[in-house]
CSV table of C-alpha atoms and ligand atoms in Angstrom, one decimal:
chain,number,residue,atom,x,y,z
A,14,MET,CA,-51.7,124.3,116.1
A,15,THR,CA,-55.9,124.0,116.1
A,16,THR,CA,-57.0,123.0,119.3
A,17,PHE,CA,-60.5,121.0,119.4
A,18,LYS,CA,-62.9,121.6,122.6
A,19,ASP,CA,-64.8,118.6,121.7
A,20,ALA,CA,-63.2,115.8,120.2
A,21,ASP,CA,-66.0,113.6,120.7
A,22,ALA,CA,-67.9,115.7,117.5
A,23,PHE,CA,-65.3,115.2,115.4
A,24,GLY,CA,-65.9,112.7,112.6
A,25,GLU,CA,-64.2,110.9,110.0
A,26,PHE,CA,-64.5,113.7,107.3
A,27,ASP,CA,-62.8,116.3,109.8
A,28,VAL,CA,-60.2,113.7,110.4
A,29,ILE,CA,-59.5,113.6,106.4
A,30,ARG,CA,-59.8,117.5,106.2
A,31,ARG,CA,-57.9,118.8,108.8
A,32,PHE,CA,-55.5,116.4,109.0
A,33,PHE,CA,-54.5,114.7,105.6
A,34,HIS,CA,-56.1,117.4,102.7
A,35,ARG,CA,-53.5,119.5,102.1
A,36,GLN,CA,-54.8,120.8,98.7
A,37,HIS,CA,-55.7,124.2,100.3
A,38,PHE,CA,-51.8,124.6,100.0
A,39,THR,CA,-49.7,125.8,96.6
A,40,PRO,CA,-47.3,123.5,95.1
A,41,SER,CA,-44.5,125.4,96.2
A,42,ASP,CA,-45.9,125.6,100.2
A,43,LEU,CA,-45.8,121.6,99.5
A,44,ASN,CA,-41.9,122.3,98.5
A,45,LEU,CA,-43.0,120.0,95.3
A,46,ALA,CA,-41.2,120.6,91.9
A,47,PRO,CA,-43.6,121.9,89.6
A,48,ALA,CA,-43.5,119.0,87.3
A,49,HIS,CA,-44.0,116.4,89.9
A,50,ALA,CA,-47.2,118.6,91.2
A,51,GLN,CA,-48.7,117.9,87.8
A,52,ASP,CA,-48.6,114.1,88.2
A,53,VAL,CA,-51.6,114.5,90.6
A,54,LEU,CA,-54.4,115.4,88.3
A,55,LEU,CA,-57.0,114.9,91.0
A,56,GLY,CA,-56.4,114.1,94.8
A,57,ILE,CA,-58.1,113.9,97.6
A,58,GLY,CA,-61.8,114.6,97.9
A,59,ASP,CA,-63.5,112.6,95.4
A,60,ASP,CA,-64.2,109.1,94.5
A,61,CYS,CA,-60.9,108.2,93.0
A,62,ALA,CA,-57.5,109.9,92.3
A,63,LEU,CA,-56.5,110.7,88.7
A,64,LEU,CA,-52.8,110.4,88.1
A,65,SER,CA,-50.6,111.6,85.0
A,66,PRO,CA,-49.2,108.6,82.9
A,67,PRO,CA,-45.4,108.1,84.0
A,68,PRO,CA,-43.1,110.4,81.6
A,69,SER,CA,-42.1,108.4,78.3
A,70,GLY,CA,-41.1,104.7,78.6
A,71,GLU,CA,-41.1,105.0,82.3
A,72,VAL,CA,-43.6,102.9,83.9
A,73,PHE,CA,-45.3,102.9,87.4
A,74,ALA,CA,-43.8,101.1,90.3
A,75,ILE,CA,-46.2,100.0,92.9
A,76,THR,CA,-45.5,99.3,96.6
A,77,SER,CA,-47.6,98.6,99.7
A,78,ASP,CA,-46.9,97.9,103.4
A,79,MET,CA,-48.9,97.8,106.4
A,80,LEU,CA,-48.2,98.1,110.5
A,81,ILE,CA,-50.2,97.0,112.9
A,82,GLU,CA,-49.8,98.1,116.4
A,83,GLY,CA,-48.3,95.4,118.9
A,84,ARG,CA,-46.6,93.6,115.7
A,85,HIS,CA,-44.8,96.7,113.9
A,86,PHE,CA,-45.0,99.6,116.5
A,87,LEU,CA,-45.4,99.6,120.6
A,88,LYS,CA,-48.5,101.4,121.7
A,89,ASP,CA,-46.6,104.3,123.4
A,90,VAL,CA,-44.7,105.2,120.1
A,91,SER,CA,-44.1,108.5,118.9
A,92,PRO,CA,-47.1,109.4,116.7
A,93,THR,CA,-44.4,111.6,114.9
A,94,LEU,CA,-41.9,108.9,114.1
A,95,LEU,CA,-44.7,106.5,113.2
A,96,GLY,CA,-45.8,109.1,110.6
A,97,HIS,CA,-42.2,109.0,109.4
A,98,LYS,CA,-41.7,105.4,109.6
A,99,CYS,CA,-45.2,104.1,107.9
A,100,LEU,CA,-44.1,106.0,105.0
A,101,ALA,CA,-40.3,105.4,104.9
A,102,VAL,CA,-40.9,101.7,104.6
A,103,ASN,CA,-42.7,102.0,101.9
A,104,LEU,CA,-40.4,104.5,100.4
A,105,SER,CA,-37.5,102.2,101.0
A,106,ASP,CA,-39.2,99.8,98.7
A,107,LEU,CA,-39.4,102.0,95.9
A,108,ALA,CA,-35.5,102.9,96.5
A,109,ALA,CA,-34.9,99.2,96.0
A,110,MET,CA,-36.3,99.1,92.8
A,111,GLY,CA,-34.6,102.3,91.7
A,112,ALA,CA,-38.3,104.4,91.4
A,113,LYS,CA,-38.4,107.9,91.9
A,114,PRO,CA,-41.1,108.3,94.3
A,115,VAL,CA,-44.7,110.4,93.1
A,116,ALA,CA,-47.9,109.4,95.0
A,117,TYR,CA,-49.1,107.3,98.0
A,118,ASN,CA,-52.5,106.1,99.2
A,119,LEU,CA,-53.0,106.1,103.4
A,120,SER,CA,-56.0,103.7,104.4
A,121,ILE,CA,-55.6,104.1,108.5
A,122,ALA,CA,-57.6,102.5,111.5
A,123,LEU,CA,-58.1,104.4,114.3
A,124,PRO,CA,-59.3,103.3,117.7
A,125,GLU,CA,-60.7,106.6,118.7
A,126,ILE,CA,-60.2,110.2,117.2
A,127,HIS,CA,-57.2,112.1,119.5
A,128,PRO,CA,-56.3,115.2,117.6
A,129,THR,CA,-53.3,115.8,119.2
A,130,TRP,CA,-52.3,112.4,118.4
A,131,LEU,CA,-53.1,112.9,114.6
A,132,GLU,CA,-51.7,116.3,114.3
A,133,GLN,CA,-48.3,114.8,115.3
A,134,PHE,CA,-48.7,111.7,113.0
A,135,SER,CA,-49.7,113.8,110.1
A,136,ASN,CA,-46.9,116.0,110.8
A,137,GLY,CA,-44.3,113.3,110.9
A,138,LEU,CA,-46.1,111.5,107.7
A,139,HIS,CA,-46.5,115.0,105.7
A,140,ALA,CA,-42.6,116.2,106.7
A,141,ILE,CA,-41.3,112.9,105.1
A,142,ALA,CA,-43.6,113.3,102.1
A,143,ASP,CA,-42.5,116.6,101.7
A,144,HIS,CA,-38.9,115.9,101.6
A,145,TYR,CA,-39.2,113.0,98.9
A,146,HIS,CA,-41.9,115.2,96.9
A,147,CYS,CA,-44.3,112.4,97.5
A,148,GLN,CA,-48.2,113.6,97.3
A,149,LEU,CA,-51.2,112.2,99.3
A,150,LEU,CA,-53.4,110.9,96.6
A,151,GLY,CA,-56.3,109.7,99.4
A,152,GLY,CA,-57.3,106.4,101.3
A,153,ASP,CA,-59.4,105.6,103.9
A,154,THR,CA,-60.2,106.6,107.5
A,155,THR,CA,-62.1,103.9,109.7
A,156,ALA,CA,-62.6,103.0,113.3
A,157,GLY,CA,-60.9,99.8,114.5
A,158,PRO,CA,-57.5,98.5,116.3
A,159,LEU,CA,-54.6,101.1,115.3
A,160,SER,CA,-53.3,100.0,111.8
A,161,ILE,CA,-51.8,101.8,108.8
A,162,SER,CA,-51.9,100.7,105.2
A,163,ILE,CA,-49.5,102.9,102.9
A,164,THR,CA,-49.7,102.1,98.6
A,165,ALA,CA,-46.5,104.0,97.4
A,166,ILE,CA,-46.3,105.0,93.7
A,167,GLY,CA,-43.1,105.9,91.6
A,168,HIS,CA,-41.8,105.9,88.3
A,169,VAL,CA,-38.6,103.8,86.8
A,170,LEU,CA,-37.7,102.7,83.2
A,171,PRO,CA,-38.5,99.0,83.1
A,172,GLN,CA,-34.9,98.3,81.9
A,173,GLN,CA,-33.3,100.3,85.1
A,174,ALA,CA,-35.3,98.7,87.5
A,175,LEU,CA,-33.6,96.8,89.9
A,176,SER,CA,-35.6,93.6,90.0
A,177,ARG,CA,-34.3,90.9,92.0
A,178,ASN,CA,-34.5,88.6,89.7
A,179,ARG,CA,-31.7,90.2,87.8
A,180,ALA,CA,-28.9,89.7,89.7
A,181,GLN,CA,-25.7,87.7,87.5
A,182,VAL,CA,-22.7,85.1,88.5
A,183,GLY,CA,-19.6,87.4,88.9
A,184,ASP,CA,-21.5,90.7,90.3
A,185,ASP,CA,-20.1,92.2,93.5
A,186,ILE,CA,-22.6,92.1,96.8
A,187,TRP,CA,-22.9,95.8,98.0
A,188,LEU,CA,-24.4,97.1,101.3
A,189,SER,CA,-25.2,100.8,102.1
A,190,GLY,CA,-24.5,102.5,105.2
A,191,ASP,CA,-24.3,100.1,108.0
A,192,VAL,CA,-26.7,97.5,109.6
A,193,GLY,CA,-27.6,95.9,112.8
A,194,ASP,CA,-28.3,98.7,115.2
A,195,ALA,CA,-31.9,98.5,114.6
A,196,ARG,CA,-31.5,94.6,115.8
A,197,LEU,CA,-29.3,95.8,118.5
A,198,VAL,CA,-31.9,98.6,120.1
A,199,LEU,CA,-35.0,96.1,119.6
A,200,GLY,CA,-33.1,93.1,121.8
A,201,PHE,CA,-32.1,96.0,124.8
A,202,ARG,CA,-36.3,97.0,124.7
A,203,ARG,CA,-37.1,93.3,124.9
A,204,GLY,CA,-35.0,92.4,127.4
A,205,GLU,CA,-32.8,90.0,125.3
A,206,TRP,CA,-29.5,91.2,126.1
A,207,GLN,CA,-27.9,94.2,128.5
A,208,LEU,CA,-26.0,96.9,127.1
A,209,ASP,CA,-23.7,99.1,129.0
A,210,ILE,CA,-22.6,101.2,126.2
A,211,PRO,CA,-24.7,104.5,124.7
A,212,TRP,CA,-27.8,102.7,122.6
A,213,GLN,CA,-30.1,105.6,123.0
A,214,GLU,CA,-28.6,107.1,120.0
A,215,LYS,CA,-29.1,104.4,117.9
A,216,SER,CA,-33.0,104.1,118.3
A,217,ALA,CA,-33.5,106.6,115.5
A,218,ARG,CA,-32.2,103.6,113.2
A,219,MET,CA,-35.4,101.6,114.7
A,220,ASP,CA,-38.0,104.4,114.8
A,221,ALA,CA,-36.9,106.6,112.3
A,222,PRO,CA,-35.4,104.9,109.2
A,223,ILE,CA,-34.0,106.9,106.0
A,224,PRO,CA,-35.5,105.3,102.7
A,225,ARG,CA,-32.1,105.5,100.3
A,226,ILE,CA,-34.4,107.0,97.8
A,227,GLU,CA,-31.4,109.0,96.2
A,228,LEU,CA,-28.9,105.7,96.0
A,229,GLY,CA,-31.7,103.9,94.2
A,230,LEU,CA,-31.8,106.6,91.6
A,231,GLY,CA,-28.3,107.0,91.2
A,232,LEU,CA,-27.8,102.7,91.0
A,233,ARG,CA,-30.1,102.9,88.1
A,234,GLY,CA,-28.1,101.4,84.8
A,235,LEU,CA,-24.9,100.5,87.4
A,236,ALA,CA,-26.6,97.8,89.5
A,237,HIS,CA,-28.5,94.8,88.7
A,238,ALA,CA,-30.8,93.9,91.4
A,239,ALA,CA,-31.6,95.3,94.6
A,240,ILE,CA,-33.8,94.9,98.0
A,241,ASP,CA,-34.1,97.0,100.9
A,242,VAL,CA,-32.8,95.2,104.2
A,243,SER,CA,-36.2,94.7,106.0
A,244,ASP,CA,-36.2,91.4,107.4
A,245,GLY,CA,-32.8,90.5,107.9
A,246,LEU,CA,-29.5,90.8,105.5
A,247,LEU,CA,-28.9,87.2,104.6
A,248,GLY,CA,-32.8,86.1,104.5
A,249,ASP,CA,-33.1,89.5,102.2
A,250,LEU,CA,-30.5,88.1,99.9
A,251,LYS,CA,-31.7,85.3,99.6
A,252,HIS,CA,-34.5,86.6,98.0
A,253,ILE,CA,-32.2,88.2,95.6
A,254,LEU,CA,-30.6,84.4,94.8
A,255,GLU,CA,-33.7,82.3,94.7
A,256,ALA,CA,-35.6,84.7,91.8
A,257,SER,CA,-32.1,85.3,90.4
A,258,LYS,CA,-31.2,81.4,90.6
A,259,VAL,CA,-27.7,82.5,91.6
A,260,GLY,CA,-25.6,81.8,94.9
A,261,ALA,CA,-23.5,84.0,97.0
A,262,LYS,CA,-20.1,84.1,99.2
A,263,VAL,CA,-20.5,86.7,101.7
A,264,TRP,CA,-17.8,87.8,104.1
A,265,ALA,CA,-19.5,87.7,107.1
A,266,ASP,CA,-17.3,89.9,109.1
A,267,ASP,CA,-16.8,92.8,106.5
A,268,VAL,CA,-20.5,93.5,106.9
A,269,PRO,CA,-20.3,97.4,107.7
A,270,CYS,CA,-21.8,98.0,111.5
A,271,SER,CA,-21.8,100.6,114.1
A,272,ASP,CA,-18.8,101.3,116.2
A,273,LEU,CA,-21.1,100.2,119.0
A,274,LEU,CA,-21.8,96.9,117.4
A,275,LYS,CA,-18.1,96.5,116.7
A,276,ASN,CA,-17.6,96.4,120.5
A,277,VAL,CA,-20.1,93.5,121.1
A,278,SER,CA,-18.9,90.0,120.8
A,279,THR,CA,-19.0,88.7,117.4
A,280,GLU,CA,-21.8,85.9,118.2
A,281,LEU,CA,-24.1,89.4,119.0
A,282,ARG,CA,-22.9,91.3,116.3
A,283,ARG,CA,-23.0,88.7,113.4
A,284,LEU,CA,-26.9,88.3,115.0
A,285,CYS,CA,-27.5,91.9,114.6
A,286,THR,CA,-26.1,92.3,111.3
A,287,LEU,CA,-26.6,89.2,109.3
A,288,ARG,CA,-30.0,88.2,110.5
A,289,GLY,CA,-31.3,91.8,112.4
A,290,GLY,CA,-34.2,93.6,110.1
A,291,ASP,CA,-35.3,97.3,110.3
A,292,ASP,CA,-32.2,98.7,108.8
A,293,TYR,CA,-33.5,99.8,105.7
A,294,GLU,CA,-30.2,99.9,103.8
A,295,LEU,CA,-30.1,98.8,100.1
A,296,CYS,CA,-28.3,95.6,99.3
A,297,PHE,CA,-27.3,95.5,95.8
A,298,THR,CA,-25.5,93.7,93.4
A,299,ALA,CA,-23.6,95.3,90.5
A,300,PRO,CA,-20.9,94.0,87.8
A,301,GLN,CA,-17.4,93.9,88.8
A,302,LYS,CA,-16.5,96.7,86.0
A,303,ASN,CA,-18.8,99.3,87.7
A,304,ARG,CA,-16.9,99.7,90.9
A,305,ALA,CA,-14.9,103.1,90.1
A,306,LEU,CA,-18.3,104.3,89.2
A,307,ILE,CA,-19.9,103.0,92.6
A,308,LYS,CA,-17.2,104.4,94.7
A,309,THR,CA,-18.0,107.8,92.8
A,310,LEU,CA,-21.5,107.3,93.3
A,311,SER,CA,-20.8,106.7,97.5
A,312,GLU,CA,-18.6,110.0,97.6
A,313,ASN,CA,-21.5,112.1,95.9
A,314,LEU,CA,-24.0,110.6,98.5
A,315,HIS,CA,-21.8,111.1,101.3
A,316,LEU,CA,-23.0,107.3,101.9
A,317,PRO,CA,-20.6,104.7,102.9
A,318,LEU,CA,-21.1,101.7,100.3
A,319,THR,CA,-19.4,98.4,100.9
A,320,ARG,CA,-18.8,95.3,98.9
A,321,ILE,CA,-19.8,92.0,101.4
A,322,GLY,CA,-19.7,89.4,98.4
A,323,GLU,CA,-19.9,88.0,95.4
A,324,ILE,CA,-22.7,86.3,93.3
A,325,VAL,CA,-21.6,82.7,92.5
A,326,ALA,CA,-23.3,79.8,90.3
A,327,HIS,CA,-25.6,78.1,92.5
A,328,SER,CA,-26.2,74.2,92.3
A,329,GLU,CA,-28.7,71.9,94.3
A,330,HIS,CA,-25.7,70.4,95.8
A,331,SER,CA,-24.1,73.7,97.6
A,332,PRO,CA,-25.6,76.1,99.9
A,333,ILE,CA,-27.2,79.2,98.5
A,334,ILE,CA,-25.2,81.3,100.9
A,335,GLU,CA,-21.4,80.8,102.0
A,336,LEU,CA,-20.0,82.2,105.1
A,337,TRP,CA,-16.7,83.4,105.3
A,338,ASP,CA,-15.0,85.0,108.2
A,339,HIS,CA,-11.9,87.3,108.7
A,340,ASP,CA,-9.3,84.7,108.1
A,341,HIS,CA,-11.3,83.1,105.1
A,342,ASN,CA,-12.6,80.1,106.7
A,343,GLN,CA,-16.0,79.0,105.7
A,344,LEU,CA,-18.5,79.0,109.0
A,345,PRO,CA,-20.3,75.7,109.4
A,346,GLU,CA,-23.7,75.4,107.3
A,347,GLU,CA,-25.5,75.5,110.8
A,348,ILE,CA,-24.4,78.8,111.7
A,349,THR,CA,-25.3,80.0,108.1
A,350,GLN,CA,-28.7,78.7,108.5
A,351,HIS,CA,-29.2,80.3,112.0
A,352,TYR,CA,-28.5,83.7,110.2
A,353,LEU,CA,-30.3,83.3,107.3
A,354,LYS,CA,-33.7,82.9,109.4
A,355,SER,CA,-35.0,86.2,109.0
A,356,PHE,CA,-38.0,87.7,110.2
A,357,ASP,CA,-41.5,85.8,109.4
A,358,HIS,CA,-45.0,87.3,110.6
A,359,PHE,CA,-46.6,83.7,110.7
A,360,GLN,CA,-43.3,81.8,112.0
A,361,SER,CA,-43.0,84.3,115.0
A,362,LEU,CA,-46.8,84.3,116.2
B,404,ADP,P1,-65.5,106.6,99.5
B,404,ADP,O1,-66.6,106.3,100.2
B,404,ADP,O2,-65.7,107.2,98.0
B,404,ADP,O3,-64.8,105.4,99.1
B,404,ADP,P2,-64.1,107.9,101.7
B,404,ADP,O4,-65.5,108.7,102.3
B,404,ADP,O5,-63.6,106.9,102.0
B,404,ADP,O6,-64.5,107.9,99.9
B,404,ADP,O7,-63.5,109.2,101.4
B,404,ADP,C1,-63.2,110.8,101.0
B,404,ADP,C2,-62.2,110.8,100.0
B,404,ADP,O8,-61.1,111.3,100.9
B,404,ADP,C3,-61.6,110.3,99.2
B,404,ADP,O9,-61.1,110.9,98.5
B,404,ADP,C4,-60.5,109.2,100.0
B,404,ADP,O10,-59.6,109.3,99.0
B,404,ADP,C5,-59.8,110.2,101.0
B,404,ADP,N1,-59.3,109.5,102.2
B,404,ADP,C6,-59.9,108.9,103.1
B,404,ADP,N2,-59.1,108.8,104.0
B,404,ADP,C7,-58.1,109.5,103.7
B,404,ADP,C8,-56.7,109.0,104.4
B,404,ADP,N3,-56.6,108.9,105.7
B,404,ADP,N4,-56.1,110.0,103.8
B,404,ADP,C9,-56.0,110.7,102.5
B,404,ADP,N5,-57.3,110.8,101.8
B,404,ADP,C10,-58.6,110.1,102.7
B,405,MG,MG1,-63.5,105.0,101.3
């Protein structure tokens, strides 16, 4: 690791060159497939990057997410984990569209130039970027309160894109992995509840989410619509329902969760699984005839996929989501509404 004797003499362009510009590496150093390396014709260092068009018939899928200190992460967050998370949340959106990652842009405001912090941050960032073969194209670097904005770019065939408006009545509703641990840990850290269970091992669910890229790719042609669970399962599912003009029945107690959450009260478990966010699992809808193929995909990916409900017709006289418990009783409307309130930046100021 290079050390900087005089960090004060370190300017904007030194930061870009030292921590973000990696084009002196060969494609094999970067673990990029040769075909992928050709996507970026010109990367960091010019006025614009130049990107090849997607393969025949495919289109670009483009998404942005911004992370602000104090709102999305705490001041003392590990810079390595922050580097990972800021790209992971963007890749998660590509996954939810069934898109294959190609490249990303990074805009960052830094209160000061702190070489050790930047070294760790960029290590976390480059590690996940290399893992998913996603190359840094360019960006912007400025002084200011710590904030990070990433735009990620992928490819997908438009007819296979898992867009939110494609759910159909009769579809199964599926969820990958399990949800709720990120909210459980957040609540503990905020002092909302005490936990006498070993929650620390679950911190990674909040700090180092895994974007379900392979799942998104595997669902092409199998699923109709998908969303990544970032703000809360029911609230996120509602976006699919509204866009597709349908309703849903959800089996509240079948939503998969960790053993940790199985041992807390029903109320806390439902709060964390149904309303909690930051899990970055995929919630998707698929026709019933694809159940066997989805089970095979689950086995191949070593990733549990669980049916948690079904898409139903929706009229203005019925609630958009009905929640049902273990004993096949429908939960009262006000309880459903409570769990539907997912995270909203402007309502939680
Ligand atoms: P301009 O003034 O033309 O916008 P900049 O001086 O902002 O260019 O950036 C110089 C080059 O460095 C550009 O190619 C830009 O994309 C790249 N760049 C700037 N900041 C970053 C960053 N944080 N990560 C990656 N590339 C960056
Ligand atoms: Mg610029």
